[in-house]
Amino acid sequence: MKLCVLGGGGARSVFLTKSLVKSAEEIKVDHIVLMDNNEQKLMKYGALSKGIAAKINPSIQFDITIDAREALKNADYIITTLRVGGDEARRFDEEACLKLGVLGQETTGAGGFAMAIRSVPVLIEYCKLAKEVANPTHLIFNFTNPSGIVTQALRSSGFSNVYGICDAPSGFIKQLEEVLGVGSDGLSIECYGLNHLSWFRNASANGKAVQYDLLMKPETYKNTELRLFDYDMCSLNGNCMLNEYLYFYYSREKSLKLIKQAEHPRGEMIYYINKELEEELEKVDIQLELEKAFNLYMNSYAKRENAYFSVESGSERPHSWKVPTIDEFIDKPDEGGYAAVALKFIKAVTNGNKTQMVLSVPNEEAIDGLAPDDVVEITCTIDKQGAHPINIGIIDEFQLLQIKRIKYFERCTIKAILEGDRDSAVKGLYIHPLVNDMEVARELADIFFKKYSIYMENISIS
């Protein structure tokens, strides 16, 4: 079987490759292809990934290519992890938003709107191509941000084989397991909401309810991403634990203030970190000097990871990310990430072993008050027939109104992109709590429509 990664020249490709190659035989995959239309980045990150793949399992056919048709031909599984426009576009979006006094974070609000304009049209074309040349039963796992909007757009455009994946929920659950001292998959917990706007409830371990225990443990607010919040914020949300990205909503003014005080906001920081790494990799023959290239890559990656949410929150992560040697990296058990989410799904579908995991899928009737085709982030049961969202039922009106407001923003954004509808863009941006100003919404819509009009031209669903 064949697995294709669209956006395989990204900075996380090495981690993705490790996960995929280590699990390839278990999921019956013997051919992995990393595809990226940025040949320069593919020749760096893709070449590094290919070297790692060969060290882990040289029997797996592992290719890198800029040819999308060839990459998708006869593919059974497709992972999308695109950064359309590159780090330069992310930097532009962030700067444009901050100049108007709003957050420019790339997965929420105005920054998410701008990234969606670039991402959705390109992914529609890839999905159409996959429908033409991939295995008819292929599955698509979308990690391209803003994942919730992108997955909703693709599902609404008729691509029912698309599942949204995100590593934030699984990473948070792993942190909670460490707080409790239970093993991997030792914690059962329900997640519901939207991507980067979700809540966690009904935690249990070994058959014992532990939600209250976790909420009362100081370690939960020190050693997990709940460090961004306090007990009062959880209490206001019906004693649920919170997705880390709710920080931008609940601490908007604090976040904006800290970002403005920082030497570089997050997008600009990543731009410079990646630029420096790519310049260093230019001086290395990756094929002949794999360990040297790997060390450069990992030191750069550590800068990214250890600075995660630091600018916005003013605090460091509880545990710093240590740079491994190439052998330590390969030997260390897989830590998860979005590849692990996709792989867990594939394993359940392939082997028929039921499992639970968090995905972005149509709501169906899982959360009362939302439409059946509203894509939500929710705990699902996975079996050979696919993903089935668990029943959440009635939720607190406080949470439901937050979800419905952002879902309206998502729907407006999608209409704006697919139909070139500026009015929908303005309404969606205005209603988003991270914008919440009509004049600012109009200006943002005009900036991003002008900047990214090329992506919306000639868009076709059929």
Short mmCIF file of C-alpha atoms in Angstrom, two decimals:
data_model
loop_
_atom_site.label_atom_id
_atom_site.label_comp_id
_atom_site.label_asym_id
_atom_site.label_seq_id
_atom_site.Cartn_x
_atom_site.Cartn_y
_atom_site.Cartn_z
CA MET A 1 0.00 0.00 0.00
CA LYS A 2 1.07 3.57 -0.64
CA LEU A 3 1.05 6.59 1.66
CA CYS A 4 1.54 10.11 0.32
CA VAL A 5 2.40 13.25 2.30
CA LEU A 6 1.42 16.53 0.63
CA GLY A 7 3.66 19.23 2.07
CA GLY A 8 6.51 16.82 2.71
CA GLY A 9 9.10 19.59 2.58
CA GLY A 10 7.98 21.06 5.89
CA ALA A 11 10.00 21.55 9.06
CA ARG A 12 8.27 18.64 10.84
CA SER A 13 8.85 16.12 8.04
CA VAL A 14 11.64 14.33 9.90
CA PHE A 15 9.33 13.50 12.84
CA LEU A 16 6.54 12.52 10.49
CA THR A 17 8.90 10.23 8.59
CA LYS A 18 10.06 8.47 11.75
CA SER A 19 6.48 7.72 12.77
CA LEU A 20 5.41 6.54 9.35
CA VAL A 21 8.41 4.32 8.63
CA LYS A 22 8.37 2.70 12.07
CA SER A 23 4.70 1.79 11.65
CA ALA A 24 4.75 1.05 7.93
CA GLU A 25 4.78 -2.75 8.16
CA GLU A 26 2.02 -2.79 10.78
CA ILE A 27 -0.30 -0.75 8.56
CA LYS A 28 0.81 -2.72 5.48
CA VAL A 29 2.43 0.30 3.78
CA ASP A 30 5.47 -0.44 1.63
CA HIS A 31 5.72 2.84 -0.30
CA ILE A 32 5.94 6.34 1.24
CA VAL A 33 6.16 9.52 -0.83
CA LEU A 34 6.86 13.04 0.40
CA MET A 35 5.61 15.59 -2.12
CA ASP A 36 6.18 19.34 -2.01
CA ASN A 37 6.03 21.99 -4.71
CA ASN A 38 8.87 23.91 -3.03
CA GLU A 39 11.82 22.02 -4.45
CA GLN A 40 14.41 23.89 -2.40
CA LYS A 41 12.80 22.89 0.90
CA LEU A 42 12.12 19.37 -0.33
CA MET A 43 15.81 18.96 -1.12
CA LYS A 44 16.59 19.87 2.50
CA TYR A 45 13.83 18.52 4.77
CA GLY A 46 12.82 15.80 2.34
CA ALA A 47 16.40 14.63 1.81
CA LEU A 48 16.98 14.59 5.56
CA SER A 49 13.79 12.57 6.01
CA LYS A 50 14.88 10.13 3.31
CA GLY A 51 18.17 9.56 5.12
CA ILE A 52 16.34 8.88 8.39
CA ALA A 53 13.94 6.49 6.64
CA ALA A 54 16.84 4.49 5.21
CA LYS A 55 18.40 4.11 8.67
CA ILE A 56 15.13 2.93 10.21
CA ASN A 57 13.92 0.53 7.52
CA PRO A 58 15.72 0.48 4.16
CA SER A 59 13.23 -2.05 2.77
CA ILE A 60 10.50 0.61 2.60
CA GLN A 61 10.35 2.41 -0.74
CA PHE A 62 10.73 6.07 0.22
CA ASP A 63 10.55 8.80 -2.44
CA ILE A 64 10.53 12.59 -2.53
CA THR A 65 9.03 14.46 -5.48
CA ILE A 66 7.56 17.75 -6.71
CA ASP A 67 5.16 15.85 -9.01
CA ALA A 68 1.76 15.80 -7.29
CA ARG A 69 0.13 13.51 -9.84
CA GLU A 70 2.87 10.92 -9.51
CA ALA A 71 2.86 11.20 -5.72
CA LEU A 72 -0.91 10.68 -5.49
CA LYS A 73 -1.11 7.94 -8.13
CA ASN A 74 -2.53 4.76 -6.52
CA ALA A 75 -2.18 6.25 -3.03
CA ASP A 76 -4.20 4.57 -0.28
CA TYR A 77 -3.55 7.14 2.44
CA ILE A 78 -2.86 10.87 2.09
CA ILE A 79 -1.67 13.24 4.81
CA THR A 80 -1.89 16.95 4.03
CA THR A 81 0.46 19.28 5.88
CA LEU A 82 0.75 22.29 3.61
CA ARG A 83 2.06 25.76 4.36
CA VAL A 84 0.83 27.57 1.26
CA GLY A 85 2.75 30.81 0.87
CA GLY A 86 5.47 29.65 3.26
CA ASP A 87 6.81 31.40 6.34
CA GLU A 88 6.81 34.69 4.44
CA ALA A 89 3.01 34.69 4.17
CA ARG A 90 2.63 33.79 7.83
CA ARG A 91 4.88 36.72 8.73
CA PHE A 92 2.89 39.10 6.50
CA ASP A 93 -0.44 37.99 8.02
CA GLU A 94 0.81 38.39 11.57
CA GLU A 95 2.21 41.85 10.92
CA ALA A 96 -0.96 43.03 9.13
CA CYS A 97 -3.13 41.86 12.04
CA LEU A 98 -0.94 43.37 14.76
CA LYS A 99 -0.90 46.73 12.98
CA LEU A 100 -4.70 46.77 13.32
CA GLY A 101 -4.55 45.77 16.98
CA VAL A 102 -5.71 42.16 16.62
CA LEU A 103 -3.95 38.85 17.14
CA GLY A 104 -2.30 37.35 14.07
CA GLN A 105 -2.07 33.75 15.30
CA GLU A 106 -2.33 31.56 12.19
CA THR A 107 -5.06 29.14 13.27
CA THR A 108 -7.57 31.51 14.87
CA GLY A 109 -9.22 34.80 14.03
CA ALA A 110 -7.83 37.02 11.29
CA GLY A 111 -4.60 35.04 10.93
CA GLY A 112 -6.61 31.84 10.48
CA PHE A 113 -8.80 33.59 7.92
CA ALA A 114 -5.75 34.63 5.89
CA MET A 115 -4.22 31.16 6.01
CA ALA A 116 -7.52 29.60 4.98
CA ILE A 117 -7.64 31.79 1.85
CA ARG A 118 -4.30 30.31 0.79
CA SER A 119 -4.92 26.74 1.92
CA VAL A 120 -8.48 25.86 0.93
CA PRO A 121 -8.26 26.43 -2.86
CA VAL A 122 -4.97 24.53 -3.13
CA LEU A 123 -6.29 21.58 -1.13
CA ILE A 124 -9.47 21.40 -3.18
CA GLU A 125 -7.30 20.97 -6.28
CA TYR A 126 -5.23 18.25 -4.59
CA CYS A 127 -8.39 16.43 -3.45
CA LYS A 128 -9.76 16.56 -7.01
CA LEU A 129 -6.48 15.15 -8.32
CA ALA A 130 -6.53 12.41 -5.67
CA LYS A 131 -10.07 11.49 -6.70
CA GLU A 132 -8.78 11.09 -10.24
CA VAL A 133 -5.54 9.13 -9.68
CA ALA A 134 -5.43 7.70 -6.14
CA ASN A 135 -6.88 4.38 -5.01
CA PRO A 136 -10.71 4.84 -5.09
CA THR A 137 -10.91 3.94 -1.38
CA HIS A 138 -8.18 6.39 -0.30
CA LEU A 139 -8.43 8.29 2.97
CA ILE A 140 -7.22 11.86 3.51
CA PHE A 141 -5.96 13.11 6.86
CA ASN A 142 -5.84 16.89 6.93
CA PHE A 143 -3.33 18.57 9.22
CA THR A 144 -3.13 21.76 7.15
CA ASN A 145 -4.08 24.77 9.26
CA PRO A 146 -6.48 26.20 10.08
CA SER A 147 -7.47 22.56 10.31
CA GLY A 148 -11.08 23.09 11.37
CA ILE A 149 -11.89 25.50 8.53
CA VAL A 150 -9.99 23.47 5.96
CA THR A 151 -11.67 20.20 6.94
CA GLN A 152 -15.10 21.88 6.95
CA ALA A 153 -14.40 23.37 3.51
CA LEU A 154 -13.30 20.05 2.02
CA ARG A 155 -16.21 18.14 3.54
CA SER A 156 -18.65 20.82 2.36
CA SER A 157 -17.13 20.54 -1.13
CA GLY A 158 -18.05 16.85 -1.32
CA PHE A 159 -14.84 15.18 -0.13
CA SER A 160 -16.33 12.87 2.49
CA ASN A 161 -13.12 10.88 2.89
CA VAL A 162 -11.34 13.77 4.68
CA TYR A 163 -10.63 13.63 8.42
CA GLY A 164 -9.15 16.54 10.34
CA ILE A 165 -6.27 15.67 12.64
CA CYS A 166 -4.45 17.72 15.28
CA ASP A 167 -1.79 16.74 17.78
CA ALA A 168 -2.87 19.22 20.49
CA PRO A 169 -5.57 16.99 22.09
CA SER A 170 -3.44 13.82 22.05
CA GLY A 171 -0.44 15.73 23.38
CA PHE A 172 -2.50 17.18 26.22
CA ILE A 173 -3.97 13.77 27.10
CA LYS A 174 -0.45 12.34 27.27
CA GLN A 175 0.55 15.11 29.68
CA LEU A 176 -2.45 14.30 31.87
CA GLU A 177 -1.45 10.62 31.89
CA GLU A 178 1.98 11.62 33.15
CA VAL A 179 0.43 13.73 35.93
CA LEU A 180 -1.64 10.71 37.01
CA GLY A 181 1.22 8.25 36.58
CA VAL A 182 -0.76 5.97 34.28
CA GLY A 183 0.63 4.43 31.11
CA SER A 184 -0.06 5.32 27.52
CA ASP A 185 -3.80 5.01 26.74
CA GLY A 186 -4.38 4.74 30.48
CA LEU A 187 -6.69 7.76 30.55
CA SER A 188 -10.18 7.84 29.10
CA ILE A 189 -11.50 11.35 28.46
CA GLU A 190 -14.11 13.05 26.28
CA CYS A 191 -13.15 15.95 24.03
CA TYR A 192 -15.66 18.13 22.20
CA GLY A 193 -15.85 21.51 20.45
CA LEU A 194 -14.01 22.78 17.39
CA ASN A 195 -10.37 22.51 16.42
CA HIS A 196 -8.40 24.81 18.75
CA LEU A 197 -11.65 25.55 20.62
CA SER A 198 -12.39 22.40 22.58
CA TRP A 199 -12.98 21.11 26.09
CA PHE A 200 -12.17 17.91 27.99
CA ARG A 201 -14.51 16.23 30.48
CA ASN A 202 -15.32 12.92 32.21
CA ALA A 203 -11.72 11.83 32.69
CA SER A 204 -11.30 8.35 34.15
CA ALA A 205 -8.35 6.02 34.75
CA ASN A 206 -8.63 2.31 35.56
CA GLY A 207 -12.39 2.72 35.89
CA LYS A 208 -12.10 5.54 38.43
CA ALA A 209 -13.35 9.08 37.79
CA VAL A 210 -10.35 11.44 37.94
CA GLN A 211 -11.67 14.69 36.43
CA TYR A 212 -11.90 16.41 39.82
CA ASP A 213 -8.53 15.00 40.90
CA LEU A 214 -6.86 16.47 37.82
CA LEU A 215 -8.56 19.85 38.28
CA MET A 216 -7.36 20.03 41.90
CA LYS A 217 -3.77 18.87 41.33
CA PRO A 218 -1.23 21.76 41.22
CA GLU A 219 0.84 19.60 38.82
CA THR A 220 -1.93 19.86 36.22
CA TYR A 221 -1.42 23.63 36.07
CA LYS A 222 2.35 23.27 36.10
CA ASN A 223 3.22 20.25 33.94
CA THR A 224 0.57 20.38 31.20
CA GLU A 225 -0.70 22.96 28.73
CA LEU A 226 -3.32 23.82 31.34
CA ARG A 227 -0.48 25.99 32.72
CA LEU A 228 -2.00 28.75 30.57
CA PHE A 229 -5.14 28.78 32.74
CA ASP A 230 -6.27 28.48 36.35
CA TYR A 231 -8.93 26.54 38.20
CA ASP A 232 -11.41 29.42 37.98
CA MET A 233 -11.33 29.33 34.17
CA CYS A 234 -12.02 25.60 34.23
CA SER A 235 -14.84 26.11 36.74
CA LEU A 236 -16.45 28.75 34.50
CA ASN A 237 -16.45 26.11 31.75
CA GLY A 238 -18.42 23.53 33.72
CA ASN A 239 -15.30 22.00 35.35
CA CYS A 240 -13.91 21.06 31.97
CA MET A 241 -10.24 21.19 31.11
CA LEU A 242 -9.35 23.52 28.27
CA ASN A 243 -7.63 23.26 24.89
CA GLU A 244 -4.50 25.41 25.06
CA TYR A 245 -5.68 27.63 22.18
CA LEU A 246 -8.58 28.91 24.28
CA TYR A 247 -5.86 31.03 25.86
CA PHE A 248 -6.10 33.45 22.92
CA TYR A 249 -9.82 33.91 23.58
CA TYR A 250 -9.76 34.07 27.37
CA SER A 251 -6.56 36.15 27.67
CA ARG A 252 -6.69 38.18 24.48
CA GLU A 253 -5.49 41.49 25.95
CA LYS A 254 -2.68 39.90 27.93
CA SER A 255 -1.55 37.96 24.87
CA LEU A 256 -1.60 41.04 22.64
CA LYS A 257 0.37 43.05 25.18
CA LEU A 258 3.07 40.40 25.53
CA ILE A 259 3.36 39.93 21.77
CA LYS A 260 3.80 43.68 21.24
CA GLN A 261 6.54 43.74 23.89
CA ALA A 262 8.42 40.79 22.40
CA GLU A 263 11.41 41.16 20.12
CA HIS A 264 9.70 38.89 17.58
CA PRO A 265 6.10 37.59 17.51
CA ARG A 266 5.74 33.86 16.89
CA GLY A 267 5.43 33.93 13.11
CA GLU A 268 8.43 36.21 12.71
CA MET A 269 10.42 34.08 15.16
CA ILE A 270 9.71 30.93 13.15
CA TYR A 271 10.61 32.77 9.94
CA TYR A 272 14.07 33.63 11.27
CA ILE A 273 14.69 30.22 12.86
CA ASN A 274 13.82 28.39 9.63
CA LYS A 275 15.74 30.86 7.46
CA GLU A 276 18.88 30.36 9.55
CA LEU A 277 18.54 26.57 9.42
CA GLU A 278 17.98 26.49 5.66
CA GLU A 279 21.05 28.67 5.11
CA GLU A 280 23.13 26.28 7.24
CA LEU A 281 21.78 23.22 5.43
CA GLU A 282 22.83 24.78 2.12
CA LYS A 283 26.44 24.25 3.22
CA VAL A 284 25.95 20.55 3.97
CA ASP A 285 25.79 17.56 1.64
CA ILE A 286 22.87 15.92 3.41
CA GLN A 287 23.38 12.56 1.75
CA LEU A 288 27.03 12.34 2.81
CA GLU A 289 26.79 14.31 6.07
CA LEU A 290 23.49 13.07 7.46
CA GLU A 291 24.48 13.33 11.14
CA LYS A 292 25.71 16.90 10.75
CA ALA A 293 22.52 17.91 8.93
CA PHE A 294 20.41 16.13 11.54
CA ASN A 295 22.18 17.97 14.39
CA LEU A 296 21.59 21.34 12.72
CA TYR A 297 17.94 20.44 12.20
CA MET A 298 17.38 19.28 15.78
CA ASN A 299 19.00 22.32 17.35
CA SER A 300 16.75 24.51 15.25
CA TYR A 301 13.70 22.41 16.13
CA ALA A 302 14.53 22.74 19.84
CA LYS A 303 14.43 26.53 19.52
CA ARG A 304 10.93 26.29 18.05
CA GLU A 305 9.60 23.81 20.59
CA ASN A 306 11.05 25.43 23.68
CA ALA A 307 9.62 28.80 22.66
CA TYR A 308 6.12 27.35 22.08
CA PHE A 309 3.51 29.76 23.56
CA SER A 310 6.32 31.58 25.40
CA VAL A 311 5.89 34.91 23.60
CA GLU A 312 2.11 34.93 24.03
CA SER A 313 2.01 33.74 27.64
CA GLY A 314 5.26 35.13 29.06
CA SER A 315 6.19 31.69 30.44
CA GLU A 316 8.30 28.78 29.31
CA ARG A 317 7.11 25.20 28.75
CA PRO A 318 7.37 23.04 31.89
CA HIS A 319 9.90 20.70 30.26
CA SER A 320 12.55 21.83 27.80
CA TRP A 321 12.98 19.77 24.66
CA LYS A 322 16.38 18.06 24.62
CA VAL A 323 18.35 17.63 21.41
CA PRO A 324 18.92 13.91 20.67
CA THR A 325 21.61 12.26 18.60
CA ILE A 326 20.41 10.60 15.41
CA ASP A 327 20.55 7.14 17.04
CA GLU A 328 18.73 8.36 20.18
CA PHE A 329 16.06 9.90 17.97
CA ILE A 330 15.53 6.68 16.03
CA ASP A 331 15.59 4.42 19.10
CA LYS A 332 13.29 6.55 21.24
CA PRO A 333 9.64 5.42 21.22
CA ASP A 334 7.39 7.58 19.09
CA GLU A 335 6.18 10.61 21.07
CA GLY A 336 3.06 11.09 19.03
CA GLY A 337 2.30 14.16 16.96
CA TYR A 338 -0.15 14.36 14.09
CA ALA A 339 1.42 11.33 12.37
CA ALA A 340 0.53 9.23 15.40
CA VAL A 341 -3.09 10.38 15.16
CA ALA A 342 -3.31 9.35 11.50
CA LEU A 343 -1.52 6.07 12.20
CA LYS A 344 -3.82 5.18 15.08
CA PHE A 345 -6.79 5.64 12.76
CA ILE A 346 -5.21 3.56 10.00
CA LYS A 347 -4.33 0.76 12.43
CA ALA A 348 -7.90 0.57 13.70
CA VAL A 349 -9.36 0.52 10.18
CA THR A 350 -6.77 -2.01 8.98
CA ASN A 351 -6.74 -4.38 11.95
CA GLY A 352 -10.31 -3.97 13.14
CA ASN A 353 -9.25 -3.19 16.72
CA LYS A 354 -11.61 -0.56 18.09
CA THR A 355 -9.98 2.51 19.57
CA GLN A 356 -10.87 6.04 20.60
CA MET A 357 -9.20 9.23 19.43
CA VAL A 358 -9.92 12.90 18.81
CA LEU A 359 -10.68 13.90 15.20
CA SER A 360 -12.42 16.69 13.30
CA VAL A 361 -15.47 15.07 11.67
CA PRO A 362 -19.10 15.98 10.91
CA ASN A 363 -21.12 16.38 14.11
CA GLU A 364 -23.98 14.16 12.94
CA GLU A 365 -26.06 14.19 16.16
CA ALA A 366 -23.22 14.14 18.69
CA ILE A 367 -23.51 17.67 20.12
CA ASP A 368 -26.98 19.10 20.62
CA GLY A 369 -27.53 22.50 19.04
CA LEU A 370 -25.16 22.03 16.09
CA ALA A 371 -25.97 21.03 12.51
CA PRO A 372 -25.24 17.44 11.41
CA ASP A 373 -22.70 18.66 8.83
CA ASP A 374 -20.89 21.02 11.20
CA VAL A 375 -17.33 19.70 11.44
CA VAL A 376 -16.44 19.43 15.12
CA GLU A 377 -13.40 18.27 17.07
CA ILE A 378 -14.60 15.32 19.11
CA THR A 379 -13.63 11.98 20.58
CA CYS A 380 -14.48 9.27 18.07
CA THR A 381 -14.66 5.50 18.17
CA ILE A 382 -12.72 4.07 15.23
CA ASP A 383 -13.40 0.67 13.69
CA LYS A 384 -13.22 -0.94 10.25
CA GLN A 385 -16.16 1.19 9.13
CA GLY A 386 -14.41 4.44 10.02
CA ALA A 387 -14.92 7.18 12.64
CA HIS A 388 -18.01 7.50 14.81
CA PRO A 389 -18.28 10.56 17.07
CA ILE A 390 -19.31 9.72 20.62
CA ASN A 391 -22.55 11.17 21.95
CA ILE A 392 -21.92 14.37 23.89
CA GLY A 393 -25.54 15.57 24.02
CA ILE A 394 -26.48 18.83 25.70
CA ILE A 395 -23.57 21.09 26.65
CA ASP A 396 -23.40 24.26 28.71
CA GLU A 397 -24.85 27.23 26.83
CA PHE A 398 -21.67 29.20 27.55
CA GLN A 399 -19.66 26.69 25.54
CA LEU A 400 -22.32 26.20 22.86
CA LEU A 401 -22.45 29.92 22.10
CA GLN A 402 -18.66 30.03 21.73
CA ILE A 403 -18.78 27.08 19.32
CA LYS A 404 -21.65 28.52 17.27
CA ARG A 405 -19.94 31.90 16.98
CA ILE A 406 -16.74 30.38 15.63
CA LYS A 407 -18.66 27.98 13.39
CA TYR A 408 -20.43 30.99 11.85
CA PHE A 409 -17.01 32.55 11.26
CA GLU A 410 -15.82 29.31 9.63
CA ARG A 411 -18.86 29.08 7.35
CA CYS A 412 -18.51 32.74 6.32
CA THR A 413 -14.80 32.27 5.63
CA ILE A 414 -15.48 29.27 3.41
CA LYS A 415 -18.18 31.14 1.46
CA ALA A 416 -15.84 34.09 1.08
CA ILE A 417 -13.13 31.86 -0.37
CA LEU A 418 -15.25 29.67 -2.64
CA GLU A 419 -17.45 32.48 -3.97
CA GLY A 420 -15.12 35.48 -3.68
CA ASP A 421 -17.72 37.01 -1.37
CA ARG A 422 -16.24 40.01 0.47
CA ASP A 423 -19.42 40.59 2.52
CA SER A 424 -19.16 37.08 3.97
CA ALA A 425 -15.52 37.74 4.80
CA VAL A 426 -16.39 40.94 6.66
CA LYS A 427 -19.26 39.33 8.58
CA GLY A 428 -17.16 36.33 9.56
CA LEU A 429 -14.22 38.44 10.71
CA TYR A 430 -16.48 40.84 12.60
CA ILE A 431 -18.27 38.06 14.50
CA HIS A 432 -14.97 36.47 15.59
CA PRO A 433 -14.20 37.48 19.20
CA LEU A 434 -10.55 38.09 18.32
CA VAL A 435 -11.62 40.83 15.87
CA ASN A 436 -15.05 42.05 17.04
CA ASP A 437 -14.92 45.39 15.19
CA MET A 438 -16.63 46.07 11.87
CA GLU A 439 -14.14 48.68 10.63
CA VAL A 440 -11.20 46.42 11.42
CA ALA A 441 -13.01 43.48 9.80
CA ARG A 442 -13.55 45.46 6.58
CA GLU A 443 -9.92 46.52 6.45
CA LEU A 444 -8.64 42.98 7.10
CA ALA A 445 -10.93 41.52 4.43
CA ASP A 446 -9.62 44.03 1.89
CA ILE A 447 -5.96 43.43 2.82
CA PHE A 448 -6.17 39.66 2.53
CA PHE A 449 -8.47 39.58 -0.51
CA LYS A 450 -6.01 41.80 -2.34
CA LYS A 451 -2.91 39.94 -1.14
CA TYR A 452 -4.20 36.42 -1.84
CA SER A 453 -6.62 36.90 -4.75
CA ILE A 454 -4.44 34.61 -6.87
CA TYR A 455 -5.46 31.62 -4.76
CA MET A 456 -9.19 32.27 -5.21
CA GLU A 457 -9.00 32.74 -8.96
CA ASN A 458 -10.25 29.88 -11.13
CA ILE A 459 -11.30 27.83 -8.11
CA SER A 460 -13.53 24.95 -9.16
CA ILE A 461 -15.24 22.27 -7.07
CA SER A 462 -16.35 19.99 -9.92
#
